[in-house]
Short mmCIF file of C-alpha atoms and ligand atoms in Angstrom, two decimals:
data_model
loop_
_atom_site.label_atom_id
_atom_site.label_comp_id
_atom_site.label_asym_id
_atom_site.label_seq_id
_atom_site.Cartn_x
_atom_site.Cartn_y
_atom_site.Cartn_z
CA MET A 29 -22.26 -18.60 -6.34
CA ASN A 30 -23.26 -21.03 -9.11
CA GLU A 31 -19.76 -22.50 -9.24
CA ARG A 32 -19.49 -26.18 -10.00
CA PRO A 33 -18.39 -28.25 -6.99
CA ALA A 34 -14.63 -28.72 -6.99
CA ARG A 35 -14.96 -32.48 -6.80
CA GLU A 36 -17.66 -34.70 -8.27
CA VAL A 37 -19.22 -37.29 -6.01
CA ASP A 38 -17.79 -40.72 -6.79
CA ALA A 39 -20.69 -42.85 -8.05
CA GLU A 40 -19.28 -45.91 -6.28
CA SER A 41 -19.52 -44.13 -2.93
CA LEU A 42 -23.33 -43.69 -3.35
CA ARG A 43 -23.87 -47.45 -3.10
CA GLU A 44 -23.10 -47.52 0.62
CA PRO A 45 -23.97 -45.04 3.38
CA PRO A 46 -21.02 -42.96 4.49
CA GLY A 47 -19.23 -44.26 7.57
CA PRO A 48 -20.15 -42.68 10.88
CA ARG A 49 -18.22 -39.56 11.90
CA ALA A 50 -18.11 -40.71 15.48
CA ASP A 51 -18.29 -44.28 16.71
CA LEU A 52 -21.29 -44.47 18.98
CA ARG A 53 -19.80 -47.35 20.94
CA SER A 54 -16.23 -46.28 21.53
CA ASP A 55 -16.70 -42.50 21.31
CA GLY A 56 -19.98 -42.90 23.16
CA ARG A 57 -18.25 -44.69 26.01
CA ALA A 58 -15.72 -41.87 26.18
CA ALA A 59 -18.45 -39.22 26.14
CA LEU A 60 -20.41 -41.00 28.87
CA GLU A 61 -17.24 -41.38 30.87
CA TRP A 62 -16.67 -37.65 30.45
CA ALA A 63 -20.19 -36.90 31.63
CA ALA A 64 -19.94 -39.15 34.67
CA SER A 65 -16.54 -37.87 35.78
CA TYR A 66 -17.66 -34.26 35.21
CA LEU A 67 -20.59 -34.72 37.56
CA GLU A 68 -18.26 -36.32 40.13
CA ARG A 69 -15.75 -33.46 40.05
CA VAL A 70 -17.90 -30.41 39.27
CA GLY A 71 -18.05 -29.55 42.98
CA ASP A 72 -14.27 -28.99 42.98
CA LEU A 73 -14.37 -26.39 40.16
CA PRO A 74 -15.01 -22.64 40.60
CA VAL A 75 -18.76 -22.22 40.13
CA LEU A 76 -18.65 -19.06 38.02
CA ALA A 77 -16.51 -19.15 34.88
CA ARG A 78 -13.33 -17.19 35.32
CA VAL A 79 -12.95 -15.82 31.80
CA ALA A 80 -13.20 -12.41 30.25
CA PRO A 81 -15.69 -11.77 27.41
CA GLY A 82 -14.19 -12.92 24.12
CA GLU A 83 -11.53 -15.09 25.73
CA ILE A 84 -13.07 -18.43 24.73
CA ARG A 85 -13.82 -17.28 21.22
CA ALA A 86 -10.26 -16.13 20.78
CA ARG A 87 -9.06 -19.63 21.59
CA LEU A 88 -11.20 -21.24 18.90
CA PRO A 89 -10.31 -21.46 15.21
CA ALA A 90 -12.03 -18.92 12.95
CA GLU A 91 -13.14 -21.63 10.53
CA ALA A 92 -14.51 -25.15 10.62
CA PRO A 93 -11.95 -27.82 9.62
CA GLU A 94 -11.69 -28.84 5.98
CA GLU A 95 -11.40 -32.53 6.76
CA GLY A 96 -13.38 -34.26 9.52
CA GLU A 97 -11.59 -34.75 12.79
CA PRO A 98 -11.98 -37.58 15.30
CA PHE A 99 -14.61 -37.10 17.96
CA ALA A 100 -11.85 -37.42 20.53
CA ALA A 101 -10.65 -33.98 19.38
CA VAL A 102 -14.00 -32.55 20.33
CA LEU A 103 -13.81 -34.08 23.81
CA ARG A 104 -10.22 -32.81 24.19
CA ASP A 105 -11.21 -29.24 23.26
CA LEU A 106 -14.26 -29.44 25.53
CA ASP A 107 -11.87 -30.04 28.38
CA GLU A 108 -9.07 -27.71 27.39
CA ILE A 109 -10.84 -24.78 25.75
CA LEU A 110 -14.51 -24.77 26.70
CA LEU A 111 -14.53 -26.03 30.27
CA PRO A 112 -12.80 -22.93 31.68
CA GLY A 113 -15.59 -20.93 30.08
CA VAL A 114 -18.39 -22.95 31.64
CA THR A 115 -20.38 -21.55 34.56
CA HIS A 116 -21.37 -24.71 36.32
CA TRP A 117 -25.14 -24.92 36.65
CA GLN A 118 -24.76 -28.52 37.91
CA HIS A 119 -22.49 -27.40 40.77
CA PRO A 120 -23.65 -28.10 44.31
CA ARG A 121 -22.88 -24.47 45.22
CA PHE A 122 -24.71 -22.91 42.29
CA PHE A 123 -27.17 -20.78 44.26
CA ALA A 124 -27.90 -18.14 41.61
CA TYR A 125 -31.17 -17.68 39.69
CA PHE A 126 -33.14 -20.87 40.29
CA SER A 127 -31.72 -24.34 40.89
CA VAL A 128 -31.65 -26.39 37.75
CA SER A 129 -30.26 -29.90 38.32
CA ALA A 130 -30.30 -32.08 35.25
CA SER A 131 -30.44 -35.58 36.77
CA GLU A 132 -28.98 -38.69 35.22
CA PRO A 133 -32.16 -40.24 33.79
CA GLY A 134 -32.89 -36.95 31.99
CA ILE A 135 -29.33 -36.70 30.67
CA LEU A 136 -29.46 -40.20 29.23
CA ALA A 137 -32.89 -39.64 27.73
CA GLU A 138 -31.58 -36.57 25.92
CA LEU A 139 -29.04 -38.82 24.22
CA LEU A 140 -31.78 -41.18 23.19
CA ALA A 141 -34.03 -38.33 21.98
CA ALA A 142 -31.23 -37.03 19.82
CA THR A 143 -30.64 -40.54 18.49
CA LEU A 144 -34.28 -40.90 17.43
CA ASN A 145 -34.37 -37.29 16.24
CA SER A 146 -38.12 -37.54 16.22
CA ILE A 147 -39.63 -34.29 15.10
CA ALA A 148 -43.26 -33.77 15.98
CA ILE A 149 -44.44 -31.37 13.31
CA LEU A 150 -47.57 -33.57 12.97
CA TRP A 151 -48.92 -36.59 14.82
CA ARG A 152 -47.86 -38.89 11.96
CA THR A 153 -44.27 -37.64 11.97
CA ALA A 154 -43.96 -38.58 15.65
CA PRO A 155 -46.84 -40.58 17.04
CA ALA A 156 -44.91 -41.89 20.03
CA ALA A 157 -43.46 -38.47 20.92
CA THR A 158 -46.87 -36.83 20.60
CA GLU A 159 -48.70 -39.42 22.66
CA LEU A 160 -46.02 -39.79 25.30
CA GLU A 161 -46.12 -36.00 25.73
CA GLY A 162 -49.83 -36.25 26.52
CA VAL A 163 -49.18 -39.07 28.98
CA VAL A 164 -46.34 -37.36 30.86
CA LEU A 165 -48.31 -34.13 31.06
CA ASP A 166 -51.23 -36.11 32.56
CA TRP A 167 -48.90 -37.93 34.94
CA THR A 168 -47.32 -34.65 36.04
CA ALA A 169 -50.71 -33.00 36.49
CA LYS A 170 -51.69 -35.86 38.83
CA LEU A 171 -48.39 -35.66 40.72
CA LEU A 172 -48.90 -31.94 41.24
CA GLY A 173 -52.58 -32.33 42.21
CA LEU A 174 -53.94 -30.32 39.24
CA PRO A 175 -57.53 -30.72 38.08
CA ASP A 176 -58.39 -33.65 35.80
CA GLY A 177 -58.84 -33.04 32.13
CA TRP A 178 -56.47 -30.13 31.50
CA HIS A 179 -54.65 -30.19 28.22
CA GLY A 180 -50.90 -29.93 28.52
CA HIS A 181 -47.95 -29.75 26.20
CA ILE A 182 -44.24 -28.95 26.41
CA GLU A 183 -42.64 -25.68 25.29
CA ASP A 184 -38.91 -24.83 25.40
CA SER A 185 -39.23 -22.18 28.12
CA ALA A 186 -41.66 -20.41 30.46
CA SER A 187 -41.13 -17.36 28.26
CA THR A 188 -42.66 -19.24 25.30
CA SER A 189 -45.37 -20.79 27.43
CA THR A 190 -46.45 -17.43 28.76
CA VAL A 191 -46.44 -15.77 25.38
CA ALA A 192 -48.55 -18.65 24.03
CA ALA A 193 -51.03 -18.21 26.92
CA MET A 194 -51.20 -14.48 26.28
CA MET A 195 -51.84 -15.00 22.62
CA ALA A 196 -54.66 -17.45 23.39
CA ALA A 197 -56.12 -14.96 25.85
CA ARG A 198 -56.11 -12.25 23.17
CA GLU A 199 -57.76 -14.65 20.74
CA ALA A 200 -60.40 -15.68 23.24
CA THR A 201 -61.29 -12.23 24.57
CA GLY A 202 -60.62 -9.96 21.62
CA ARG A 203 -58.82 -7.65 24.06
CA ASN A 204 -55.26 -6.42 24.02
CA LEU A 205 -54.24 -5.66 27.60
CA VAL A 206 -52.06 -7.84 29.88
CA VAL A 207 -51.98 -7.15 33.61
CA CYS A 208 -49.29 -8.45 36.00
CA SER A 209 -47.60 -7.34 39.20
CA ASP A 210 -44.41 -5.34 39.26
CA GLN A 211 -42.74 -8.57 40.54
CA ALA A 212 -43.74 -10.63 37.51
CA HIS A 213 -40.96 -12.12 35.42
CA SER A 214 -39.68 -10.01 32.53
CA SER A 215 -40.98 -12.63 30.11
CA VAL A 216 -44.47 -11.19 30.59
CA ALA A 217 -43.34 -7.76 29.43
CA LYS A 218 -41.32 -9.27 26.62
CA GLY A 219 -44.30 -11.38 25.52
CA ALA A 220 -46.52 -8.32 25.50
CA ARG A 221 -43.95 -6.53 23.41
CA MET A 222 -43.70 -9.41 20.93
CA LEU A 223 -47.47 -9.61 20.56
CA GLY A 224 -48.00 -5.86 20.42
CA MET A 225 -50.12 -6.02 23.57
CA GLU A 226 -50.40 -3.31 26.14
CA LEU A 227 -48.97 -4.07 29.60
CA ARG A 228 -50.24 -2.74 32.93
CA ARG A 229 -48.21 -3.37 36.04
CA VAL A 230 -49.89 -3.57 39.40
CA ALA A 231 -47.98 -2.63 42.54
CA ALA A 232 -46.97 -5.34 45.01
CA ASP A 233 -47.43 -5.13 48.76
CA PRO A 234 -44.44 -5.05 51.13
CA GLU A 235 -44.37 -8.86 51.05
CA LEU A 236 -44.08 -8.62 47.25
CA ARG A 237 -47.52 -10.04 46.42
CA MET A 238 -49.74 -8.49 43.79
CA ARG A 239 -52.12 -5.98 45.36
CA VAL A 240 -55.58 -7.06 44.31
CA ASP A 241 -57.02 -3.71 45.39
CA GLU A 242 -54.73 -2.14 42.73
CA LEU A 243 -55.94 -4.37 39.88
CA GLY A 244 -58.32 -1.65 38.80
CA ASP A 245 -60.81 -2.05 35.94
CA LEU A 246 -60.22 -5.34 34.15
CA SER A 247 -62.96 -4.96 31.62
CA GLY A 248 -60.38 -4.33 28.89
CA ALA A 249 -57.97 -7.05 30.08
CA ALA A 250 -57.23 -10.04 27.91
CA ALA A 251 -55.15 -11.69 30.61
CA VAL A 252 -53.94 -11.31 34.16
CA VAL A 253 -50.67 -13.09 34.90
CA ALA A 254 -50.34 -14.14 38.54
CA THR A 255 -47.14 -15.61 39.86
CA VAL A 256 -46.65 -18.32 42.44
CA GLY A 257 -42.95 -18.08 43.26
CA THR A 258 -41.75 -14.80 41.83
CA THR A 259 -38.25 -14.56 40.47
CA GLY A 260 -37.06 -11.89 42.91
CA SER A 261 -38.27 -13.38 46.19
CA ALA A 262 -40.53 -16.40 45.40
CA SER A 263 -43.50 -14.51 46.75
CA VAL A 264 -46.95 -15.84 46.11
CA ASP A 265 -49.67 -13.68 44.49
CA PRO A 266 -53.18 -14.05 45.98
CA VAL A 267 -54.47 -16.27 43.19
CA PRO A 268 -58.01 -16.90 44.57
CA ALA A 269 -58.78 -13.17 44.72
CA ILE A 270 -57.16 -12.60 41.31
CA ALA A 271 -59.26 -15.46 39.90
CA ASP A 272 -62.44 -13.82 41.27
CA ALA A 273 -61.48 -10.51 39.58
CA CYS A 274 -60.71 -12.32 36.28
CA ARG A 275 -63.98 -14.21 36.35
CA ALA A 276 -65.96 -11.01 37.02
CA ALA A 277 -64.22 -9.26 34.12
CA GLY A 278 -64.05 -12.11 31.65
CA ALA A 279 -60.25 -12.01 31.64
CA TRP A 280 -57.97 -15.01 31.14
CA LEU A 281 -55.97 -16.02 34.24
CA HIS A 282 -52.45 -17.29 33.50
CA VAL A 283 -50.44 -18.54 36.46
CA ASP A 284 -46.67 -18.45 36.22
CA ALA A 285 -45.35 -21.09 38.57
CA ALA A 286 -42.25 -21.74 36.46
CA TYR A 287 -40.00 -22.29 39.47
CA ALA A 288 -42.29 -23.07 42.40
CA GLY A 289 -44.81 -25.21 40.61
CA SER A 290 -42.66 -28.35 41.08
CA ALA A 291 -43.21 -27.99 44.83
CA MET A 292 -46.85 -29.03 44.30
CA VAL A 293 -45.57 -32.58 44.25
CA CYS A 294 -45.48 -32.25 48.05
CA PRO A 295 -49.03 -32.07 49.45
CA GLU A 296 -47.89 -29.98 52.45
CA LEU A 297 -46.83 -27.18 50.07
CA ARG A 298 -50.08 -27.01 48.07
CA TRP A 299 -51.43 -24.23 50.28
CA ALA A 300 -49.28 -21.88 48.20
CA PHE A 301 -51.10 -22.87 45.08
CA ALA A 302 -54.67 -22.27 46.25
CA GLY A 303 -56.68 -20.90 43.33
CA VAL A 304 -54.37 -22.31 40.68
CA GLU A 305 -57.09 -24.85 39.83
CA ARG A 306 -59.16 -21.88 38.58
CA ALA A 307 -56.48 -20.73 36.11
CA ASP A 308 -57.12 -20.76 32.37
CA SER A 309 -53.47 -21.66 31.87
CA LEU A 310 -50.51 -22.59 34.03
CA VAL A 311 -46.79 -22.90 33.39
CA VAL A 312 -44.39 -25.08 35.41
CA ASN A 313 -40.79 -25.71 34.44
CA PRO A 314 -39.44 -29.11 35.39
CA HIS A 315 -36.10 -27.81 34.04
CA LYS A 316 -36.04 -25.50 37.05
CA TRP A 317 -36.81 -27.63 40.10
CA LEU A 318 -37.80 -31.06 38.95
CA LEU A 319 -34.47 -32.61 37.95
CA THR A 320 -35.09 -32.40 34.19
CA PRO A 321 -32.39 -31.05 31.83
CA MET A 322 -33.10 -27.75 30.06
CA ASP A 323 -35.41 -27.36 28.16
CA CYS A 324 -38.76 -28.51 29.55
CA SER A 325 -41.55 -26.07 30.25
CA LEU A 326 -45.06 -27.46 30.79
CA LEU A 327 -48.03 -25.42 29.72
CA TRP A 328 -51.49 -26.62 30.78
CA THR A 329 -54.78 -25.06 29.85
CA ARG A 330 -58.36 -25.78 30.63
CA ARG A 331 -59.22 -24.11 27.26
CA PRO A 332 -57.25 -26.01 24.60
CA GLU A 333 -59.60 -24.90 21.83
CA ASP A 334 -58.67 -21.26 22.47
CA LEU A 335 -54.97 -22.16 22.31
CA ARG A 336 -55.61 -24.04 19.09
CA ALA A 337 -57.62 -21.20 17.61
CA ALA A 338 -54.71 -18.88 18.31
CA PHE A 339 -52.03 -21.13 16.83
CA SER A 340 -53.44 -23.56 14.33
CA LEU A 341 -52.18 -22.83 10.84
CA VAL A 342 -51.74 -25.93 8.74
CA PRO A 343 -50.33 -25.30 5.25
CA GLU A 344 -51.20 -27.59 2.38
CA TYR A 345 -47.95 -29.57 2.54
CA LEU A 346 -48.79 -30.62 6.10
CA ARG A 347 -52.40 -31.67 5.47
CA THR A 348 -52.70 -35.42 6.14
CA PRO A 349 -55.56 -37.94 6.07
CA ASP A 350 -55.19 -38.75 9.77
CA ALA A 351 -55.52 -35.14 10.84
CA GLU A 352 -59.12 -35.57 11.90
CA ASP A 353 -58.36 -38.12 14.64
CA ALA A 354 -54.81 -37.23 15.50
CA LEU A 355 -53.59 -34.44 17.71
CA SER A 356 -50.73 -32.37 16.36
CA LEU A 357 -49.24 -30.43 19.21
CA SER A 358 -47.67 -27.95 16.81
CA GLU A 359 -51.20 -26.51 16.50
CA TYR A 360 -51.06 -25.44 20.20
CA GLY A 361 -47.94 -23.31 20.25
CA PRO A 362 -45.50 -21.21 18.14
CA ALA A 363 -43.07 -23.94 16.94
CA LEU A 364 -43.72 -26.30 14.09
CA GLY A 365 -40.80 -28.66 14.66
CA ARG A 366 -41.03 -29.95 18.20
CA ARG A 367 -38.33 -32.11 19.73
CA PHE A 368 -38.91 -35.23 21.79
CA ARG A 369 -38.76 -33.49 25.15
CA ALA A 370 -41.31 -35.83 26.69
CA LEU A 371 -38.71 -38.63 26.74
CA LYS A 372 -36.52 -36.92 29.37
CA LEU A 373 -39.48 -36.01 31.56
CA TRP A 374 -40.78 -39.57 31.28
CA ALA A 375 -37.35 -40.90 32.34
CA VAL A 376 -37.19 -38.43 35.26
CA LEU A 377 -40.69 -39.31 36.48
CA ARG A 378 -40.08 -43.03 36.18
CA CYS A 379 -36.62 -43.18 37.67
CA HIS A 380 -37.23 -40.81 40.58
CA GLY A 381 -40.87 -41.67 41.21
CA ARG A 382 -43.23 -39.51 43.21
CA ARG A 383 -41.22 -40.30 46.34
CA GLY A 384 -37.91 -39.33 44.86
CA LEU A 385 -39.28 -36.04 43.54
CA GLN A 386 -40.81 -35.25 46.92
CA GLU A 387 -37.55 -36.00 48.65
CA HIS A 388 -35.71 -33.67 46.31
CA ILE A 389 -38.09 -30.78 46.99
CA ARG A 390 -38.15 -31.37 50.73
CA ARG A 391 -34.37 -31.50 50.85
CA GLY A 392 -34.10 -28.11 49.15
CA LEU A 393 -36.61 -26.71 51.56
CA ALA A 394 -34.85 -28.13 54.60
CA LEU A 395 -31.50 -26.72 53.51
CA ALA A 396 -33.11 -23.31 52.86
CA GLU A 397 -34.67 -23.42 56.33
CA THR A 398 -31.29 -24.14 57.86
CA PHE A 399 -29.64 -21.33 55.96
CA GLU A 400 -32.43 -18.92 56.88
CA ARG A 401 -31.91 -19.77 60.55
CA TRP A 402 -28.15 -19.06 60.35
CA VAL A 403 -28.82 -15.67 58.78
CA ALA A 404 -31.55 -14.80 61.30
CA GLU A 405 -29.22 -15.62 64.19
CA GLU A 406 -26.22 -13.69 62.84
CA PRO A 407 -25.81 -10.08 64.06
CA GLY A 408 -25.36 -7.63 61.21
CA TRP A 409 -27.37 -9.71 58.72
CA GLU A 410 -31.04 -9.59 57.81
CA LEU A 411 -33.61 -11.61 55.90
CA CYS A 412 -35.28 -9.50 53.29
CA ALA A 413 -38.41 -11.37 52.27
CA PRO A 414 -40.67 -14.07 53.67
CA ARG A 415 -39.41 -17.48 52.58
CA HIS A 416 -41.98 -19.89 51.17
CA PHE A 417 -39.82 -22.25 49.13
CA SER A 418 -36.07 -22.76 48.77
CA LEU A 419 -35.07 -19.19 48.00
CA VAL A 420 -33.60 -17.05 50.79
CA CYS A 421 -33.19 -13.28 50.30
CA LEU A 422 -30.69 -11.62 52.57
CA ARG A 423 -28.30 -8.76 53.00
CA MET A 424 -25.68 -7.53 55.40
CA GLU A 425 -25.86 -4.24 57.19
CA GLY A 426 -24.63 -1.26 55.17
CA GLY A 427 -26.05 0.13 51.96
CA ASP A 428 -26.73 -1.26 48.52
CA ASP A 429 -23.17 -0.64 47.38
CA ARG A 430 -21.70 -2.77 50.17
CA ASN A 431 -24.04 -5.61 49.33
CA ARG A 432 -23.28 -5.32 45.62
CA GLU A 433 -19.57 -5.50 46.44
CA LEU A 434 -20.20 -8.46 48.73
CA LEU A 435 -21.96 -10.34 45.95
CA ALA A 436 -19.14 -9.59 43.48
CA ARG A 437 -16.51 -10.83 45.95
CA VAL A 438 -18.24 -14.06 46.83
CA ASN A 439 -18.92 -14.84 43.19
CA ALA A 440 -15.31 -14.01 42.22
CA SER A 441 -14.04 -16.40 44.92
CA GLY A 442 -15.45 -19.30 42.93
CA GLU A 443 -16.70 -20.83 46.15
CA ALA A 444 -20.38 -20.15 45.45
CA PHE A 445 -22.50 -18.33 42.92
CA LEU A 446 -25.41 -16.21 44.09
CA SER A 447 -27.53 -13.63 42.28
CA HIS A 448 -29.40 -10.51 43.33
CA ALA A 449 -32.71 -8.75 43.21
CA VAL A 450 -33.99 -5.31 44.11
CA LEU A 451 -36.81 -5.73 46.63
CA ASN A 452 -38.66 -2.80 48.12
CA GLU A 453 -35.98 -0.62 46.53
CA ARG A 454 -33.14 -2.34 48.26
CA PHE A 455 -30.39 -4.49 46.73
CA VAL A 456 -30.57 -8.02 48.21
CA LEU A 457 -28.68 -11.27 47.64
CA ARG A 458 -30.62 -14.30 46.46
CA MET A 459 -29.56 -17.67 47.71
CA ALA A 460 -31.56 -20.18 45.63
CA ILE A 461 -31.08 -23.65 47.07
CA GLY A 462 -32.31 -26.81 45.36
CA GLN A 463 -29.55 -28.46 43.35
CA ALA A 464 -29.83 -32.21 43.68
CA SER A 465 -26.23 -32.58 44.86
CA THR A 466 -26.17 -29.76 47.44
CA THR A 467 -25.38 -30.80 50.98
CA GLU A 468 -25.52 -28.88 54.26
CA GLN A 469 -21.75 -28.61 53.94
CA ASP A 470 -22.16 -26.74 50.64
CA VAL A 471 -24.62 -24.35 52.17
CA ARG A 472 -22.22 -23.83 55.06
CA ARG A 473 -19.36 -23.08 52.68
CA ALA A 474 -21.43 -20.43 50.94
CA TRP A 475 -22.42 -18.90 54.28
CA ASP A 476 -18.79 -18.92 55.44
CA ALA A 477 -17.79 -17.15 52.17
CA LEU A 478 -20.51 -14.56 52.66
CA ARG A 479 -19.50 -13.90 56.26
CA ARG A 480 -15.79 -13.86 55.45
CA GLU A 481 -16.17 -11.38 52.57
CA GLY A 482 -18.71 -9.41 54.59
CA ALA A 483 -16.29 -9.04 57.51
CA ALA A 484 -13.54 -7.95 55.12
CA LEU A 485 -15.82 -5.27 53.73
CA ALA A 486 -16.98 -4.05 57.10
CA GLY A 487 -13.25 -3.63 57.93
C1 PLP B 520 -41.18 -16.94 37.76
C2 PLP B 520 -40.46 -17.11 36.47
N1 PLP B 520 -41.17 -17.10 35.29
C3 PLP B 520 -40.57 -17.25 34.12
C4 PLP B 520 -39.22 -17.42 34.00
C5 PLP B 520 -38.59 -17.55 32.65
O1 PLP B 520 -38.20 -18.88 32.50
P1 PLP B 520 -37.57 -19.41 31.11
O2 PLP B 520 -36.13 -19.21 31.23
O3 PLP B 520 -37.99 -20.86 31.07
O4 PLP B 520 -38.20 -18.65 30.01
C6 PLP B 520 -38.43 -17.42 35.15
C7 PLP B 520 -36.97 -17.57 35.08
O5 PLP B 520 -36.29 -17.73 36.06
C8 PLP B 520 -39.06 -17.26 36.41
O6 PLP B 520 -38.37 -17.21 37.52
#
């Protein structure tokens, strides 16, 4: 501490900016070539990384280099050191969690957003980013058939969007209780913990929907969180009845449609979202099923003033003369510095268009339907939950341990990557279809791997 720098800065060198540490044209071409060829070959790689914990770290130097290295060295180590430690979320046989394709327009827009490095702490620090965010949220609301006039902004994740909604609900109601079903995503419980709010879980029915008759007295509830497309089985809570109960009790209704919300782009799927138009807030993640790179979580509310009352805290150094007329989205959520996420969503909406987005959702659904049929027709296998979207829950005959072992074997094969849930107290496999590049052949390969490993286990 307090030591003088070893070398003084040469006064001459201050007259010019330092040279770039990577050449955007030549290194950029190489990086783009890397990205393009990765997406072409990712389907040939094992989906799940085949490394032990600590293995990648052990291959990396303990310290940053003293002298700058060429960018080519970064690309080389990406290939040689990091790639073996990548689980390929862009793989056509990535069927775990929820599908998350980052499509090309979004990838390129991320490069441009990083280039601009526009940081929307206030309207004046990023007028274009702020206003484009409003526009793409309005566009998306129209594409999804949401009511006119909702205020929307982008958060990093549904976890943040939900915690923001819960905080606004507490602010608006002066109450401290959050109610959700036992199928709600863990982000609701985590949000309640972060905010010091009490959580009450309501039982789900055998089809994994919140039981409205179990909602109980909501007079002390700040918010009820309903889910359209739960994480475990993509079940759909009865939102209209939950909205009635919220209205009667003066509770805030937050709808978590993080995964399934993108399906509203298809009018024939909007039945599943009945009642969502009565929500006080709604979260949909285009980074899950709408071809947008992580991170892009859309939070709409019909009550922006409550969100603002919960979050607005403008210190002196951020007070500006234009504040009266200009919207600063940092007043509607936890983060001050907000990145230019709207650019990638804008690129995705423009380059795919409504029709392209609809085709993407319908394709995922059609593949899920096909897979569901194969499972239904196969002796010794069962479907474990009603399928509404592109998630199929299944298991083979035998107990939980056999199915756990089956999942481990298929994932270790590298052929496909699935995840699991416990539904109605049984261990089930989740096959979440919906990657942009998945073909029927990919779904077939996963099914073949499941049956092959299943047969080996059954002896
Ligand atoms: C229904 C639902 N809500 C919320 C989340 C959390 O999403 P995020 O990772 O954006 O916080 C998930 C994650 O899969 C989810 O399935």
